[in-house]
Amino acid sequence: MSAYADERPERGRRARPGRGRWALAVVIVAVPLALALLGPLFAGAPGPRATSFTLGGGHWLGTDFVGRDVWRQILLGGRPVVLTALAATALGYLVALPIGLIAALTHRGWLEELLMRPLDILLAVPSLLLILLVATVFTPGAAGLALLVALANIPDAARLVRAAAAEAASRPAVEAMRMQGETWWRMGVGYVGRSILRTLAADAGIRLTGVLYLVATAAFLGVGVAPDAADWAVMVDRNRTGLFVQPWAVVVPALLIVALTTGGNLLFDAALDHARRPETKGARPEKKMGKRT
């Protein structure tokens, strides 16, 4: 009985950080996501423009560099950043996942070389430089920016998928499925793909943060968005000249971008901890038996 009593406080201490991390992640992510997705519904019609970089006067966050209400720009400016980042991340994985799985499962060396070597060339070019080089040829919109960012992330994501899937692809179960004539879909997606889900989930949090950084930086440099567009990253760029006069026009959108990236990482970390918890519970009965003996 004492062994069980000794374990209970430790078990409670282990459970609390997981719940606390979930709560913290949800709170941090909820604010920028709610503003990004629901903000345009409450933005209302644009009012008359006031003097640039002023505080007060009916604008509780002041005005921006052209006299627009900062709060209204914040309500409108989150959706382009969030949707572009999510679309770019999803498109990147949509291409990188089959490339990595095929490269890990194939026994044909030439096919693996054909798939991976062109990606190595792209990987050698810095992502932001690639975006800027393409942007000099044509002016991309929001959809074009999402495609560019996805293209910049495909090589790294494909290499990670291939490395994670290589171990699962060499298991006897895969060889048995191959001998039984199972389809590639069953082997590659049904077995190998499912075995690397945790690795992909961990990578998704980091990659989404990197994509948000690229999208925000590209918007900061004027790629994919108009210079006066309602966009959090553009707000940081265009209003920085009045930082010491009207700081809210820069500080608030910058904090929202930081909260979105930080909260996203915390949310994925909490999901991984929750996924590991059944394995930890399964190991406890053996410890209890050892203590009884």
XYZ file of C-alpha atoms in Angstrom:
293
model
C 0.000 0.000 0.000
C 2.844 2.369 0.767
C 4.277 1.782 -2.688
C 1.002 2.878 -4.258
C 0.762 5.857 -1.924
C 4.270 6.930 -2.871
C 3.433 6.777 -6.553
C 0.210 8.793 -6.436
C 1.731 12.229 -5.728
C 4.340 11.605 -8.427
C 1.619 10.625 -10.872
C -0.300 13.809 -10.074
C 2.785 15.906 -10.559
C 3.364 14.307 -13.950
C -0.211 14.900 -15.081
C -0.359 18.589 -14.225
C 2.323 19.858 -16.653
C 0.535 18.204 -19.575
C -2.767 19.914 -18.752
C -0.988 23.193 -18.093
C 0.781 23.039 -21.448
C -2.473 22.358 -23.276
C -4.165 25.287 -21.532
C -1.254 27.652 -22.163
C -1.021 26.664 -25.834
C -4.757 27.079 -26.410
C -4.819 30.500 -24.747
C -1.819 31.778 -26.718
C -3.080 30.471 -30.072
C -6.743 31.353 -29.563
C -6.269 35.127 -29.545
C -4.434 35.553 -32.897
C -6.491 32.810 -34.551
C -9.788 34.349 -33.432
C -8.680 37.764 -34.670
C -7.458 36.313 -37.963
C -10.495 34.192 -38.762
C -13.308 36.218 -37.203
C -11.829 39.714 -37.259
C -13.035 40.663 -40.774
C -16.624 39.972 -39.674
C -16.408 42.715 -37.049
C -14.178 45.201 -38.858
C -17.033 47.257 -40.227
C -16.806 49.935 -42.866
C -13.704 52.119 -43.056
C -14.104 55.479 -41.382
C -12.609 58.782 -42.436
C -8.851 58.915 -42.275
C -7.201 60.945 -39.555
C -3.707 62.309 -39.059
C -0.919 59.739 -39.329
C 0.472 58.185 -36.139
C -1.967 59.716 -33.668
C -3.308 58.322 -30.403
C -6.880 58.796 -29.236
C -9.453 60.675 -31.248
C -11.836 57.705 -31.284
C -9.085 55.263 -32.295
C -8.223 53.328 -29.146
C -5.091 51.845 -30.772
C -4.353 55.013 -32.709
C -3.859 55.446 -36.439
C -1.285 54.033 -38.841
C 1.086 55.640 -41.333
C -1.748 56.809 -43.609
C -4.231 57.697 -40.878
C -6.269 54.474 -40.851
C -7.631 52.975 -37.651
C -5.063 50.465 -36.335
C -7.647 48.264 -34.624
C -9.576 47.833 -37.872
C -6.350 46.983 -39.722
C -5.551 44.356 -37.092
C -8.994 42.793 -37.498
C -8.448 42.602 -41.255
C -4.733 41.780 -41.326
C -4.532 38.357 -39.710
C -6.453 36.276 -42.218
C -3.965 36.698 -45.119
C -1.019 35.701 -42.914
C -2.715 32.653 -41.356
C -4.376 31.315 -44.508
C -1.243 31.779 -46.630
C 0.920 30.009 -44.031
C -1.515 27.104 -43.611
C -1.923 26.726 -47.376
C 1.848 26.794 -47.941
C 2.466 24.194 -45.208
C -0.254 21.882 -46.530
C 0.929 22.208 -50.140
C 4.520 21.518 -49.102
C 3.579 18.295 -47.307
C 1.218 17.277 -50.106
C 4.202 17.134 -52.474
C 6.971 16.174 -50.031
C 5.152 13.240 -48.413
C 4.778 11.026 -51.516
C 8.297 11.928 -52.708
C 9.837 10.946 -49.359
C 7.796 7.744 -49.068
C 8.598 6.610 -52.614
C 12.302 7.327 -52.083
C 12.293 5.317 -48.825
C 10.350 2.333 -50.196
C 11.862 1.951 -53.657
C 14.578 -0.606 -54.396
C 15.547 1.227 -57.573
C 18.508 3.481 -56.901
C 17.969 5.497 -60.063
C 14.429 6.412 -58.978
C 15.618 7.620 -55.586
C 18.346 9.701 -57.252
C 15.831 11.132 -59.712
C 13.537 12.191 -56.882
C 16.038 13.506 -54.332
C 18.887 15.123 -56.303
C 16.806 17.975 -57.823
C 15.531 18.707 -54.332
C 19.106 18.928 -53.049
C 19.745 21.690 -55.585
C 16.731 23.618 -54.303
C 17.831 22.976 -50.724
C 21.154 24.684 -51.433
C 19.343 27.957 -52.207
C 18.151 29.904 -49.122
C 14.365 29.969 -48.966
C 14.005 33.722 -48.788
C 16.478 34.202 -51.642
C 14.481 31.756 -53.790
C 11.284 33.705 -53.101
C 12.938 37.009 -53.927
C 14.476 35.630 -57.142
C 11.142 34.341 -58.395
C 9.417 37.556 -57.313
C 11.748 39.535 -59.580
C 10.392 37.622 -62.599
C 6.696 38.047 -61.823
C 4.647 39.680 -59.072
C 2.893 36.960 -57.072
C -0.375 37.460 -55.252
C -1.365 35.670 -52.059
C -1.801 32.357 -53.917
C 1.529 32.803 -55.679
C 3.250 33.568 -52.380
C 1.799 30.377 -50.859
C 3.136 28.367 -53.830
C 6.580 29.960 -53.514
C 6.819 29.265 -49.791
C 5.596 25.695 -50.334
C 8.237 25.203 -53.039
C 10.928 26.462 -50.673
C 9.854 23.955 -47.987
C 9.432 20.850 -50.163
C 13.133 19.770 -50.251
C 13.639 19.844 -46.486
C 10.270 18.194 -45.781
C 10.883 15.436 -48.359
C 14.294 14.618 -46.879
C 12.800 14.431 -43.387
C 10.004 12.114 -44.581
C 12.511 9.875 -46.361
C 14.790 9.674 -43.313
C 11.889 8.943 -40.950
C 10.355 6.348 -43.286
C 13.610 4.510 -44.072
C 13.628 2.576 -40.791
C 9.976 1.542 -41.062
C 10.428 0.599 -44.727
C 13.176 -1.900 -43.809
C 11.059 -3.818 -41.283
C 10.148 -7.462 -41.969
C 6.465 -6.496 -42.043
C 7.041 -4.390 -45.167
C 8.953 -7.205 -46.864
C 6.137 -9.615 -46.011
C 3.565 -7.213 -47.440
C 5.683 -6.842 -50.572
C 5.897 -10.622 -51.022
C 2.141 -10.945 -50.572
C 1.591 -8.467 -53.383
C 0.126 -5.661 -51.278
C -0.384 -2.353 -53.049
C 2.060 0.507 -52.611
C -0.731 2.527 -51.015
C -1.175 -0.131 -48.323
C 2.563 -0.367 -47.633
C 3.573 3.256 -48.080
C 0.625 5.067 -46.564
C -1.146 2.428 -44.514
C 1.925 1.101 -42.705
C 5.012 3.268 -43.213
C 3.059 6.526 -43.314
C 1.249 5.745 -40.082
C 4.495 4.784 -38.354
C 5.991 8.263 -38.909
C 2.957 10.296 -37.857
C 4.570 11.448 -34.613
C 7.677 12.612 -36.427
C 5.533 14.494 -38.932
C 3.474 16.057 -36.138
C 6.614 17.289 -34.400
C 7.986 18.628 -37.674
C 4.683 20.297 -38.565
C 4.863 22.606 -35.557
C 8.411 23.715 -36.375
C 7.698 23.955 -40.097
C 4.559 26.019 -39.607
C 6.614 28.436 -37.526
C 9.194 28.656 -40.322
C 6.481 29.142 -42.933
C 4.912 31.932 -40.890
C 8.340 33.531 -40.677
C 8.791 33.297 -44.460
C 5.303 34.611 -45.204
C 5.698 37.484 -42.760
C 9.194 38.305 -44.064
C 8.036 38.206 -47.688
C 5.119 40.487 -46.840
C 7.527 42.686 -44.883
C 9.587 43.021 -48.068
C 6.507 43.667 -50.190
C 6.380 40.278 -51.952
C 2.871 38.975 -52.579
C 0.988 41.841 -50.930
C 0.373 45.511 -51.671
C 2.456 48.026 -49.708
C -0.649 49.395 -47.981
C -2.483 46.077 -47.560
C -4.197 45.114 -44.309
C -1.612 42.540 -43.243
C 0.082 42.117 -39.862
C 3.550 41.819 -41.376
C 2.991 44.811 -43.644
C 1.789 46.778 -40.619
C 5.055 46.089 -38.814
C 7.047 47.227 -41.821
C 5.103 50.296 -42.862
C 4.497 51.640 -39.361
C 8.009 51.199 -37.954
C 8.907 54.792 -38.851
C 6.420 55.953 -36.202
C 7.383 53.384 -33.566
C 8.318 55.940 -30.917
C 5.342 58.168 -31.695
C 2.627 55.526 -32.060
C 4.026 52.148 -30.906
C 0.736 50.187 -30.971
C 0.695 50.076 -34.772
C 3.892 47.997 -34.654
C 3.833 46.258 -31.266
C 0.343 44.716 -31.474
C 0.684 43.001 -34.896
C 4.218 41.882 -34.019
C 2.988 40.312 -30.756
C 0.163 38.569 -32.600
C 2.616 36.972 -35.042
C 4.867 35.895 -32.150
C 1.886 34.460 -30.240
C 0.754 32.514 -33.288
C 4.145 30.880 -33.838
C 4.925 30.253 -30.159
C 1.457 28.929 -29.395
C 1.554 26.647 -32.434
C 4.780 25.043 -31.231
C 3.390 24.591 -27.721
C 0.222 23.040 -29.118
C 2.136 20.464 -31.174
C 4.416 19.686 -28.198
C 1.397 19.136 -25.968
C -0.172 16.852 -28.586
C 3.015 14.755 -28.715
C 3.152 14.490 -24.921
C -0.456 13.367 -24.882
C 0.279 10.742 -27.556
C 3.141 9.323 -25.467
C 1.059 9.055 -22.292
C -0.529 5.607 -22.996
C 2.960 4.116 -23.386
C 3.978 5.509 -19.996
C 0.858 4.098 -18.378
C 1.517 0.706 -19.864
C 4.933 0.576 -18.206
C 3.706 1.360 -14.684
C 2.261 -2.048 -13.715
C 5.739 -3.600 -14.100
C 7.174 -1.035 -11.679
C 4.428 -1.802 -9.155
C 5.056 -5.541 -9.377
C 8.757 -4.956 -8.790
C 8.041 -2.896 -5.685
C 5.734 -5.539 -4.243
C 8.338 -8.243 -4.557
